Coordinates of N, CA, C and O in Angstrom, one line a residue:
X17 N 70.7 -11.9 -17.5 CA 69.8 -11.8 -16.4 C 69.3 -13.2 -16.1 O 69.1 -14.0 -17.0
X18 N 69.1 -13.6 -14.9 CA 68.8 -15.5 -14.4 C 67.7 -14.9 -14.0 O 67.7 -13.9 -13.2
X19 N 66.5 -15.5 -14.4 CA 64.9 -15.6 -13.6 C 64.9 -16.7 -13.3 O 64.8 -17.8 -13.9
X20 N 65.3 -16.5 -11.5 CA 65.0 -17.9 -10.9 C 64.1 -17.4 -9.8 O 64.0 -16.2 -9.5
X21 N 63.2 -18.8 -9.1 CA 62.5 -18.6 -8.1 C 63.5 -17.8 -6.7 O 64.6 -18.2 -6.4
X22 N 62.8 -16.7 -6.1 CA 63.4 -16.6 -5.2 C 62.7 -16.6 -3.9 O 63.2 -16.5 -2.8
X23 N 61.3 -16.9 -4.1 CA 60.4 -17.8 -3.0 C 59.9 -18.8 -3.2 O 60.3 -19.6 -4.0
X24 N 58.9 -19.0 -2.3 CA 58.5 -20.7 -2.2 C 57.0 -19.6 -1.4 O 57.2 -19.1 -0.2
X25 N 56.1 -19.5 -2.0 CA 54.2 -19.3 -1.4 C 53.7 -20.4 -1.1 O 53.8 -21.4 -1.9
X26 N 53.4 -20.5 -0.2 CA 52.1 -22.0 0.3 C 50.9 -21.0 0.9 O 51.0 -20.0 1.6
X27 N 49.6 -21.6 0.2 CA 48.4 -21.1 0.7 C 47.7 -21.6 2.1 O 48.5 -22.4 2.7
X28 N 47.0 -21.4 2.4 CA 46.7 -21.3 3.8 C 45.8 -22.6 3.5 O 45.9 -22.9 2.3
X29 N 44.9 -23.7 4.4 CA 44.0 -24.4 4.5 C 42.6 -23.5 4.6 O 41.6 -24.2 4.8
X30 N 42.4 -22.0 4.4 CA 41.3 -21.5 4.6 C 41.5 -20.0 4.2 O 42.4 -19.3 4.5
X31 N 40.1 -19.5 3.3 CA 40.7 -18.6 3.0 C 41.2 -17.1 3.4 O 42.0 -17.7 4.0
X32 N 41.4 -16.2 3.5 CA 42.9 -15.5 4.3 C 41.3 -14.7 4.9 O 40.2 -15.1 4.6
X33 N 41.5 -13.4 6.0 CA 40.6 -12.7 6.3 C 41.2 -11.3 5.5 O 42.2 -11.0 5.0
X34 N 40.3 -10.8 5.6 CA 39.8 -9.3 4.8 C 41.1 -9.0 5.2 O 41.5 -9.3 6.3
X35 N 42.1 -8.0 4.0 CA 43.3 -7.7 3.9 C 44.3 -8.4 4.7 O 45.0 -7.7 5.4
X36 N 44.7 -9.6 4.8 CA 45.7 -10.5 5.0 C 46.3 -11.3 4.0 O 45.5 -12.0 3.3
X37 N 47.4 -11.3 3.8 CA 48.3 -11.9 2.5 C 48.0 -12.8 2.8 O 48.1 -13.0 4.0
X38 N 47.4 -14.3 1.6 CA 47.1 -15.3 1.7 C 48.0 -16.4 1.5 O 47.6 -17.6 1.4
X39 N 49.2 -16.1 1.4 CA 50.5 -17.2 1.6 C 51.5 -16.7 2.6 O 51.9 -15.6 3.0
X40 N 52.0 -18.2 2.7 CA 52.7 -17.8 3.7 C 54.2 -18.0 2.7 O 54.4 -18.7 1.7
X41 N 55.1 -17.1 3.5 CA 56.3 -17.0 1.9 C 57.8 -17.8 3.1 O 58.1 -17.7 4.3
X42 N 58.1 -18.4 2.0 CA 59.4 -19.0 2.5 C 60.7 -18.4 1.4 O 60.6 -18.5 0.2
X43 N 61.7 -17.9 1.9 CA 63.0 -17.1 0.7 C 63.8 -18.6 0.5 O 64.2 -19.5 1.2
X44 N 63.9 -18.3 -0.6 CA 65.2 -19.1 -1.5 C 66.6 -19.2 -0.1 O 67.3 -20.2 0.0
X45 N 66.7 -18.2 0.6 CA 67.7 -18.0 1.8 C 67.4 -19.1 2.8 O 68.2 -19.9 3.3
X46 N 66.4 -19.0 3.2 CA 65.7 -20.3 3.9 C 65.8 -21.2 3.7 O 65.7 -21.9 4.7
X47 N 66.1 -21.9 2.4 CA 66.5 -23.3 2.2 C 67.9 -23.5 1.4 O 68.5 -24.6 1.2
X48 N 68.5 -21.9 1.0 CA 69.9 -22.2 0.9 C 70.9 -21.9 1.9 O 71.8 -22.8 1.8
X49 N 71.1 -21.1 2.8 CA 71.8 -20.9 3.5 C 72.0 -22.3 4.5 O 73.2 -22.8 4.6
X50 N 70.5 -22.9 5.3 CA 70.7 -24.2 6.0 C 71.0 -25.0 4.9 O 70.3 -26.0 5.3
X51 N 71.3 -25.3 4.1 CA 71.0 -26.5 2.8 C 73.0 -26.7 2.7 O 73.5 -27.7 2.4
X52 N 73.8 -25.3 3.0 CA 75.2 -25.3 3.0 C 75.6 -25.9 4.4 O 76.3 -26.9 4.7
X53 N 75.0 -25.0 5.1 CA 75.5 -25.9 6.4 C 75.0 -28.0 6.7 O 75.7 -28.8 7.2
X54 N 73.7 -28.1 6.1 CA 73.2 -29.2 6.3 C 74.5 -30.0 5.4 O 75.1 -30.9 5.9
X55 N 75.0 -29.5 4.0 CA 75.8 -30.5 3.3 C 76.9 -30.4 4.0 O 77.4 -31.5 4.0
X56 N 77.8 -29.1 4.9 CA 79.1 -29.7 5.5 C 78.7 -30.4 6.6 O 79.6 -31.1 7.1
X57 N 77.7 -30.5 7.0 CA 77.2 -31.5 8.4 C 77.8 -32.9 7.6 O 78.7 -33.6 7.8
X58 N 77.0 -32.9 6.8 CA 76.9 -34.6 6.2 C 78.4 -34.8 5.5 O 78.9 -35.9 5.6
X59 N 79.0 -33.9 5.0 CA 80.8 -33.8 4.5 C 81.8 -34.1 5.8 O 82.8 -34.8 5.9
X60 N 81.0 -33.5 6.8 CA 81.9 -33.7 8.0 C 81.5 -35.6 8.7 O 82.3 -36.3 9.1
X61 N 80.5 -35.7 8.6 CA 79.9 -37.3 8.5 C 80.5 -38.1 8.1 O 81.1 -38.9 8.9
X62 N 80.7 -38.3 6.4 CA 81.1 -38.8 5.1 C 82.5 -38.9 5.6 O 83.1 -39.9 6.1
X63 N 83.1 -37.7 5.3 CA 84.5 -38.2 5.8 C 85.5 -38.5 7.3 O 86.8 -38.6 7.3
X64 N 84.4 -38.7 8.7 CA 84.7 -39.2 9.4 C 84.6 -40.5 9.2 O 85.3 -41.3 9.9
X65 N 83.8 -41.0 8.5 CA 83.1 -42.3 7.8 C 84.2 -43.0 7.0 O 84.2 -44.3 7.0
X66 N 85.0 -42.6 6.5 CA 85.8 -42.6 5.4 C 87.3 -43.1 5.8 O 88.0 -43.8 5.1
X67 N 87.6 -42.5 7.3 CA 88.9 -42.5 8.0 C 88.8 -43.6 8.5 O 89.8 -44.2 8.8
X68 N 87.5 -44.2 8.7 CA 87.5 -45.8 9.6 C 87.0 -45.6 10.7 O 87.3 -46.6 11.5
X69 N 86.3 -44.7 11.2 CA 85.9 -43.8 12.6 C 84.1 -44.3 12.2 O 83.3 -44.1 11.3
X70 N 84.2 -44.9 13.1 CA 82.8 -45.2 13.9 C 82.1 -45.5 15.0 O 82.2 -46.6 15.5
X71 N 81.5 -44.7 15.5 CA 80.9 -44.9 16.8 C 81.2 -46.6 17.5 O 81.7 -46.9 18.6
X72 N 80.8 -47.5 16.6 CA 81.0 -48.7 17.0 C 82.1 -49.1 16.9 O 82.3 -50.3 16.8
X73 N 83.1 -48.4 16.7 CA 85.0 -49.0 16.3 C 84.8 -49.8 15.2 O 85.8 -50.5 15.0
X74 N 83.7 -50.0 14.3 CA 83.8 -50.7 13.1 C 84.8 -50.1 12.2 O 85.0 -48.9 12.5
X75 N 85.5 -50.5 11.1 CA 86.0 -49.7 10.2 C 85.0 -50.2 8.6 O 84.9 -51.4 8.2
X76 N 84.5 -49.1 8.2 CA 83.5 -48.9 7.6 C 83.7 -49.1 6.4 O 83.3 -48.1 5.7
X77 N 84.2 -50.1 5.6 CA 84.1 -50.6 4.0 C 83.3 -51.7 3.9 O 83.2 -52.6 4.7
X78 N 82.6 -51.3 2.6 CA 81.4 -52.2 2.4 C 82.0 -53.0 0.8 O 82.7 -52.4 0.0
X79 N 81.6 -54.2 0.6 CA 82.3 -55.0 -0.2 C 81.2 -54.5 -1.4 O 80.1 -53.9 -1.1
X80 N 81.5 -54.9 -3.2 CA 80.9 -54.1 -4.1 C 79.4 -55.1 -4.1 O 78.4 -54.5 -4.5
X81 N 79.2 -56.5 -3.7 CA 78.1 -56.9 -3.5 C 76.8 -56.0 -2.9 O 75.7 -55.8 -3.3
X82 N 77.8 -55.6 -1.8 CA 76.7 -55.0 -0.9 C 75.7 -54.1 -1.4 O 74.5 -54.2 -1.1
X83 N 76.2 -53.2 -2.3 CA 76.0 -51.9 -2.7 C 77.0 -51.5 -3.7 O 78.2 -51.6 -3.9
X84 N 75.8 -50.8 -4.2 CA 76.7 -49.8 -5.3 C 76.8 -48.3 -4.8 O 77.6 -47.5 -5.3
X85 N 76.2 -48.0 -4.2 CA 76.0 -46.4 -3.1 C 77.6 -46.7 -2.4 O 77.9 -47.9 -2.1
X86 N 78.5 -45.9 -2.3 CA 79.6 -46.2 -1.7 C 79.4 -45.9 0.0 O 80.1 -46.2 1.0
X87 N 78.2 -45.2 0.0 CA 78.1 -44.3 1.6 C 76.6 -45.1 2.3 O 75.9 -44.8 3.3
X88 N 76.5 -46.1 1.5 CA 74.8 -46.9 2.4 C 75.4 -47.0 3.5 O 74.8 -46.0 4.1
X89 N 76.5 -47.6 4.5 CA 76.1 -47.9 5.7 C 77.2 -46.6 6.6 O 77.9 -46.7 7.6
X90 N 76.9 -45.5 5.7 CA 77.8 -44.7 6.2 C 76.9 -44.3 7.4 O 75.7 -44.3 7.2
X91 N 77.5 -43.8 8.8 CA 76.9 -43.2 9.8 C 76.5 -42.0 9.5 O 77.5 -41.5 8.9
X92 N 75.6 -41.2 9.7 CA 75.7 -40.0 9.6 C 74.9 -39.2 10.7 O 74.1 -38.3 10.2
X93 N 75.0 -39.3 11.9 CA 74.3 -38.8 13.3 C 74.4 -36.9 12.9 O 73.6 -36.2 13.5
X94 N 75.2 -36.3 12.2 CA 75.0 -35.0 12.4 C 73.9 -34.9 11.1 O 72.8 -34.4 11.2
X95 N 74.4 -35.4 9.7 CA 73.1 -34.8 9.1 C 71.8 -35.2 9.2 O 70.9 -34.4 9.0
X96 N 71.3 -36.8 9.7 CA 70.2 -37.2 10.6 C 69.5 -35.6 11.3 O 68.5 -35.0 10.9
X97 N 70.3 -35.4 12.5 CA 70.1 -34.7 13.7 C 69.9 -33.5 13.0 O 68.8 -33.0 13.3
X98 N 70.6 -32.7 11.8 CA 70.1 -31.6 11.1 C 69.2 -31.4 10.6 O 68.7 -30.3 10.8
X99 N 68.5 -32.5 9.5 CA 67.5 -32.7 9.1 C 66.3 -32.5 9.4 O 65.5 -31.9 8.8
X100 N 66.0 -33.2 10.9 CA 65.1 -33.4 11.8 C 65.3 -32.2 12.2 O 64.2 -31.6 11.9
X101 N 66.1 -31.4 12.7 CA 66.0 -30.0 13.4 C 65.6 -29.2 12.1 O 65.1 -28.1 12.4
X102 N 65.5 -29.4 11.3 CA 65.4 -28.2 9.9 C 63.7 -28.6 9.5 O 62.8 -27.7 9.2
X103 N 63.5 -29.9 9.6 CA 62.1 -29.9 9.5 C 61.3 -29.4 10.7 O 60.2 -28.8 10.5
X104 N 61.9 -29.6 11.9 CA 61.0 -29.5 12.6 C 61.1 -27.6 13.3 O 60.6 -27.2 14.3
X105 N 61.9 -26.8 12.5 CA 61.9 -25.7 12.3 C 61.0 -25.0 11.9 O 60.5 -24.1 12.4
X106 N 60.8 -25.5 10.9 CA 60.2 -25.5 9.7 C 58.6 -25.5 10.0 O 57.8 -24.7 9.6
X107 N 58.4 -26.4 10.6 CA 56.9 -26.7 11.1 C 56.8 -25.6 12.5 O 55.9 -25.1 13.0
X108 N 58.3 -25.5 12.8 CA 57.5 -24.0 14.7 C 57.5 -22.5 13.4 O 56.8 -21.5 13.5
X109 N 58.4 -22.7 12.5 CA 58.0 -21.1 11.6 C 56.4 -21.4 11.3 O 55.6 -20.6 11.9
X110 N 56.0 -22.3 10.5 CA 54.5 -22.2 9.8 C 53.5 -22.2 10.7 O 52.3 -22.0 10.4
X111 N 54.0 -22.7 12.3 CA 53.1 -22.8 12.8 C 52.7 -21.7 13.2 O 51.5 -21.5 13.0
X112 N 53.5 -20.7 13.7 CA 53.9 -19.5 14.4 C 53.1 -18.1 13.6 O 52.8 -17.0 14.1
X113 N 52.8 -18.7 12.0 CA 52.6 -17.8 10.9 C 50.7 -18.1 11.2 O 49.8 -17.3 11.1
X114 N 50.7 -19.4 11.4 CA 49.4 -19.6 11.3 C 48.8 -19.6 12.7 O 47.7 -20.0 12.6
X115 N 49.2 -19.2 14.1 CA 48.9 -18.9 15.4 C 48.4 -17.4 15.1 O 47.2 -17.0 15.2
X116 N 49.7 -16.4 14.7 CA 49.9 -15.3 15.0 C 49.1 -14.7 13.5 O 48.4 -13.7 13.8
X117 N 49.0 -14.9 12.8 CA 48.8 -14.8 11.6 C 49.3 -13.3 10.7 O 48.8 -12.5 9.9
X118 N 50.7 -13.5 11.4 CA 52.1 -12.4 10.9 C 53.2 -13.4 10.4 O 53.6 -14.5 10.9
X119 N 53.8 -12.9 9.2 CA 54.8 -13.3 8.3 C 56.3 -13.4 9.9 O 56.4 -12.7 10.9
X120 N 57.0 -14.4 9.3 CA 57.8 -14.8 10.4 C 58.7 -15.0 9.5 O 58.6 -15.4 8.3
X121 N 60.2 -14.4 10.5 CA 61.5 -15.1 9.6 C 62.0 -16.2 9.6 O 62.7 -16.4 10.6
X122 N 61.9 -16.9 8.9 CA 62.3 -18.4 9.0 C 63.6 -19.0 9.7 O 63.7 -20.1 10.3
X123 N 64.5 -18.0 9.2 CA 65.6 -18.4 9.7 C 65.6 -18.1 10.9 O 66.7 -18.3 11.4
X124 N 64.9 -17.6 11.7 CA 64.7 -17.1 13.2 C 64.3 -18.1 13.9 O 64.0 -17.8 15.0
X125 N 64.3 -19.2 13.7 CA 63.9 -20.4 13.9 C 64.6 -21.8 13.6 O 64.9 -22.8 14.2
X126 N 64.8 -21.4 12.4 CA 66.0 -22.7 11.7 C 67.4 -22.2 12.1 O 68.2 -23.1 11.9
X127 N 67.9 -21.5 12.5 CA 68.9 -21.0 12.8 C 69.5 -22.0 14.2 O 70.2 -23.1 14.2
X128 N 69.1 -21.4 15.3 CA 68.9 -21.4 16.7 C 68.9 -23.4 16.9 O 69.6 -24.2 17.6
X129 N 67.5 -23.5 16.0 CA 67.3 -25.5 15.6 C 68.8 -26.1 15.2 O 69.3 -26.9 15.9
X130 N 69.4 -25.6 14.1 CA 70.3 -26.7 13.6 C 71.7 -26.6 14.3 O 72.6 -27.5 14.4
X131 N 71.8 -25.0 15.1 CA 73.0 -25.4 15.9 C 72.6 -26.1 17.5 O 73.4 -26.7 18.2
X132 N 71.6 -25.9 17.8 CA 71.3 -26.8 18.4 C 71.7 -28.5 18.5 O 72.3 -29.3 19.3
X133 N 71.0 -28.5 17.5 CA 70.9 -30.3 16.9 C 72.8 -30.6 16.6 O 73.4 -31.5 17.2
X134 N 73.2 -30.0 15.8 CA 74.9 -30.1 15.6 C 75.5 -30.0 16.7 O 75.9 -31.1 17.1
X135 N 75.8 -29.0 17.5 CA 76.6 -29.0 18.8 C 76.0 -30.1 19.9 O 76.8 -30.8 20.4
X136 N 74.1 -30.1 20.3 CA 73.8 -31.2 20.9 C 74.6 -32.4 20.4 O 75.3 -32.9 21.3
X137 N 74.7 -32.9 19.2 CA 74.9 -34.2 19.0 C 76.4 -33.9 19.0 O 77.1 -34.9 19.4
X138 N 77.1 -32.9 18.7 CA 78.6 -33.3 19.0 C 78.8 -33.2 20.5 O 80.0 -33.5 20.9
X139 N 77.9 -32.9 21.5 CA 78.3 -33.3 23.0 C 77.9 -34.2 23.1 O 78.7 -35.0 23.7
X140 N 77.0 -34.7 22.9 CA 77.0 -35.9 23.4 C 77.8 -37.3 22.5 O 77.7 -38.5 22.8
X141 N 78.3 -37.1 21.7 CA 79.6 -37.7 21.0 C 81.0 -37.5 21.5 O 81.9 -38.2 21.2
X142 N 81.3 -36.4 22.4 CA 82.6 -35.7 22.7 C 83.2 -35.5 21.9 O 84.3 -36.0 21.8
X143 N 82.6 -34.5 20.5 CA 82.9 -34.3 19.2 C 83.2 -32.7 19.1 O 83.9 -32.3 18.1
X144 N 82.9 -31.6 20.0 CA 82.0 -30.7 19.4 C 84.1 -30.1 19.0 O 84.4 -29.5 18.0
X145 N 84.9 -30.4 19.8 CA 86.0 -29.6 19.3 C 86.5 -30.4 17.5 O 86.9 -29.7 16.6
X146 N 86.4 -31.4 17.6 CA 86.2 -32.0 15.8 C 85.9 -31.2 15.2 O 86.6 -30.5 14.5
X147 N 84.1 -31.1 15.6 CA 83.3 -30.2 14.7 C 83.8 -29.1 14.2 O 84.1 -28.9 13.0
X148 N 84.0 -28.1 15.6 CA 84.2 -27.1 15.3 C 85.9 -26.4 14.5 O 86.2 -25.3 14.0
X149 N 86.4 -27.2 14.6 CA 88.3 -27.6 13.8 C 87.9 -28.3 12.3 O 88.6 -28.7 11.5
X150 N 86.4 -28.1 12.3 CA 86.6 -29.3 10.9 C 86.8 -28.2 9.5 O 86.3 -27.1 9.3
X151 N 87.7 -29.1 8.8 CA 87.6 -28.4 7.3 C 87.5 -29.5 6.7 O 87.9 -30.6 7.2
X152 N 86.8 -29.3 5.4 CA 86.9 -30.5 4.6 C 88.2 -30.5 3.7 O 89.1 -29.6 3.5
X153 N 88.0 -31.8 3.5 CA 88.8 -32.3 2.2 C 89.6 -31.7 1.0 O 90.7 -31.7 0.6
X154 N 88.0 -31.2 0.3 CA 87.9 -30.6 -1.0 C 88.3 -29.0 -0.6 O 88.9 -28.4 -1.5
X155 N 88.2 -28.2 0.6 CA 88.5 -27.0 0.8 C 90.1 -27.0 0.9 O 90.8 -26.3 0.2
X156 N 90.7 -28.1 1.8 CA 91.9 -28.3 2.1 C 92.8 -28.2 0.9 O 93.9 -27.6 0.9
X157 N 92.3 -29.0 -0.3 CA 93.3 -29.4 -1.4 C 92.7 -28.3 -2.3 O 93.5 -28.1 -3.2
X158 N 91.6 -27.3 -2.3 CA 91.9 -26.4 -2.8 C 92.8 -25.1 -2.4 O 93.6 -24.4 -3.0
X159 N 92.5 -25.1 -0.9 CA 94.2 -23.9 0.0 C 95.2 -24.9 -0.4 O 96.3 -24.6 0.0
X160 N 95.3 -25.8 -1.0 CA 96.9 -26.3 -0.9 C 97.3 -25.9 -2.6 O 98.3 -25.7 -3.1
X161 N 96.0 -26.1 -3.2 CA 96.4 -25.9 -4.9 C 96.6 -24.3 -4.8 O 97.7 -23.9 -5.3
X162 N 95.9 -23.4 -4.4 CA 96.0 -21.9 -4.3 C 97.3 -21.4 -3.9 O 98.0 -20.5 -4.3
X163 N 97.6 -22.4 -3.0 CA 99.6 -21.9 -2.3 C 100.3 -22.2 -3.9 O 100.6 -21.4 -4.8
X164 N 100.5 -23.5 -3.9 CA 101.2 -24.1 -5.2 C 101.2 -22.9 -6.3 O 102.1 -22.5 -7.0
X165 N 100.0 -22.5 -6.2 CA 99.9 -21.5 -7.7 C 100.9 -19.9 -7.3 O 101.7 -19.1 -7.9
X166 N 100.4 -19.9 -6.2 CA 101.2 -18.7 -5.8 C 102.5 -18.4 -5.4 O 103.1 -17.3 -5.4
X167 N 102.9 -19.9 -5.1 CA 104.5 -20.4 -5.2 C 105.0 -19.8 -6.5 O 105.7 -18.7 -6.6
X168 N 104.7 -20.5 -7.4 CA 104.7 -20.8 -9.1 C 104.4 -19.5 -9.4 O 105.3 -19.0 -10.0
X169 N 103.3 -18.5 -9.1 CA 103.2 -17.0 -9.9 C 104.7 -16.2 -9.0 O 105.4 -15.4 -9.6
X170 N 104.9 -16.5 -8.0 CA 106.0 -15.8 -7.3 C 107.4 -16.0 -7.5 O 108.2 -15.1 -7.1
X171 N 107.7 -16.9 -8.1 CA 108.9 -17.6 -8.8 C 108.8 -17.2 -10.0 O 109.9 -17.0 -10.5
X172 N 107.6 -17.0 -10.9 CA 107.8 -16.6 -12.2 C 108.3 -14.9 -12.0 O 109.2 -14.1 -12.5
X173 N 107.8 -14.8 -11.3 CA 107.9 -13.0 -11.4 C 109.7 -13.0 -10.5 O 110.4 -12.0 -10.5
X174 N 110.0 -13.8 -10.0 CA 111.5 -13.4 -9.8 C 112.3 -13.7 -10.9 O 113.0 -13.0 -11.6
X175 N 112.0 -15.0 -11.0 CA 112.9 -14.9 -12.8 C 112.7 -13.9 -13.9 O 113.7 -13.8 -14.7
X176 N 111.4 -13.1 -13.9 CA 111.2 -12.3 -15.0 C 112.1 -10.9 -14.4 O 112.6 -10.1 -15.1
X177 N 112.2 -10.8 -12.8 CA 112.8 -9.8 -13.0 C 114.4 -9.7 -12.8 O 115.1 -8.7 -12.9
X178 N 114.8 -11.3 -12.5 CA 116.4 -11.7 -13.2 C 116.3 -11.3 -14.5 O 117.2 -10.5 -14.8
X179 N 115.6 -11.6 -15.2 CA 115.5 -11.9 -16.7 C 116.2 -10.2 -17.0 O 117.0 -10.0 -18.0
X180 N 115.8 -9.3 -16.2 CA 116.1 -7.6 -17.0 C 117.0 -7.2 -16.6 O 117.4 -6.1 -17.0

């Protein structure tokens, strides 16, 4: 059995009125679901970064002087742009809780914000078909190790049934 947090309560700046729940509740979903998409934002960043692709046609290697961070002068305009949309979600949910003074779904809010902020900044990049075509890296070479294996279990199983 895992006992882990599966909220986040923040108390109010004043105390609640007669029968009103006195925190405002944020789910574990609320900050993991955007937290997957915020990291392929920054994956999709990282390794346009990586290919030599930069807004300014620089090609982007930094010498070991510079830094020991391999990614300091890496561009990263979508996870920037996510970030800021996820905070400032964040602040129209709590506000919304403390206007109205009814529990709100967070993601009803952060949702709507971060595709916003991602597709905004892939238009105005002339990116958004990139975006939306993108796979990473690490997904890729795992569909390619997954085939490989199924090659190899498919070939064993014809020899085994030469073998009889």
């Amino acid at each position: 059995q895992i006992e882990a947090p599966v909220k986040f309560l923040f108390a109010g700046t004043s105390p609640p009125s007669e029968g009103r729940y006195p925190f405002a509740v944020l789910g574990l979903g609320d900050i993991l679901a955007p937290g997957v998409f915020i990291g392929m934002l920054r994956q999709f960043d990282i390794e346009r970064w990586c290919s030599g692709w930069t807004a300014s046609g620089r090609t982007a290697v930094l010498s070991e002087e510079e830094s020991l961070d391999p990614y300091l002068g890496a561009e990263t305009p979508y996870f920037s742009a996510a970030m800021v949309a996820y905070v400032v979600s964040l602040g129209v949910t709590f506000g919304v809780v403390s206007v109205t003074g009814k529990g709100q779904p967070a993601l009803f809010y952060i949702v709507p914000a971060l595709l916003a902020a991602s597709f905004g900044t892939a238009a105005y990049r002339g990116e958004i078909t990139s975006l939306v075509a993108f796979k990473g890296a690490r997904a890729q070479a795992a569909r390619e190790a997954r085939q490989i294996w199924k090659d190899a279990r498919a070939k064993q199983t014809q020899n085994d049934d030469i073998d009889e």
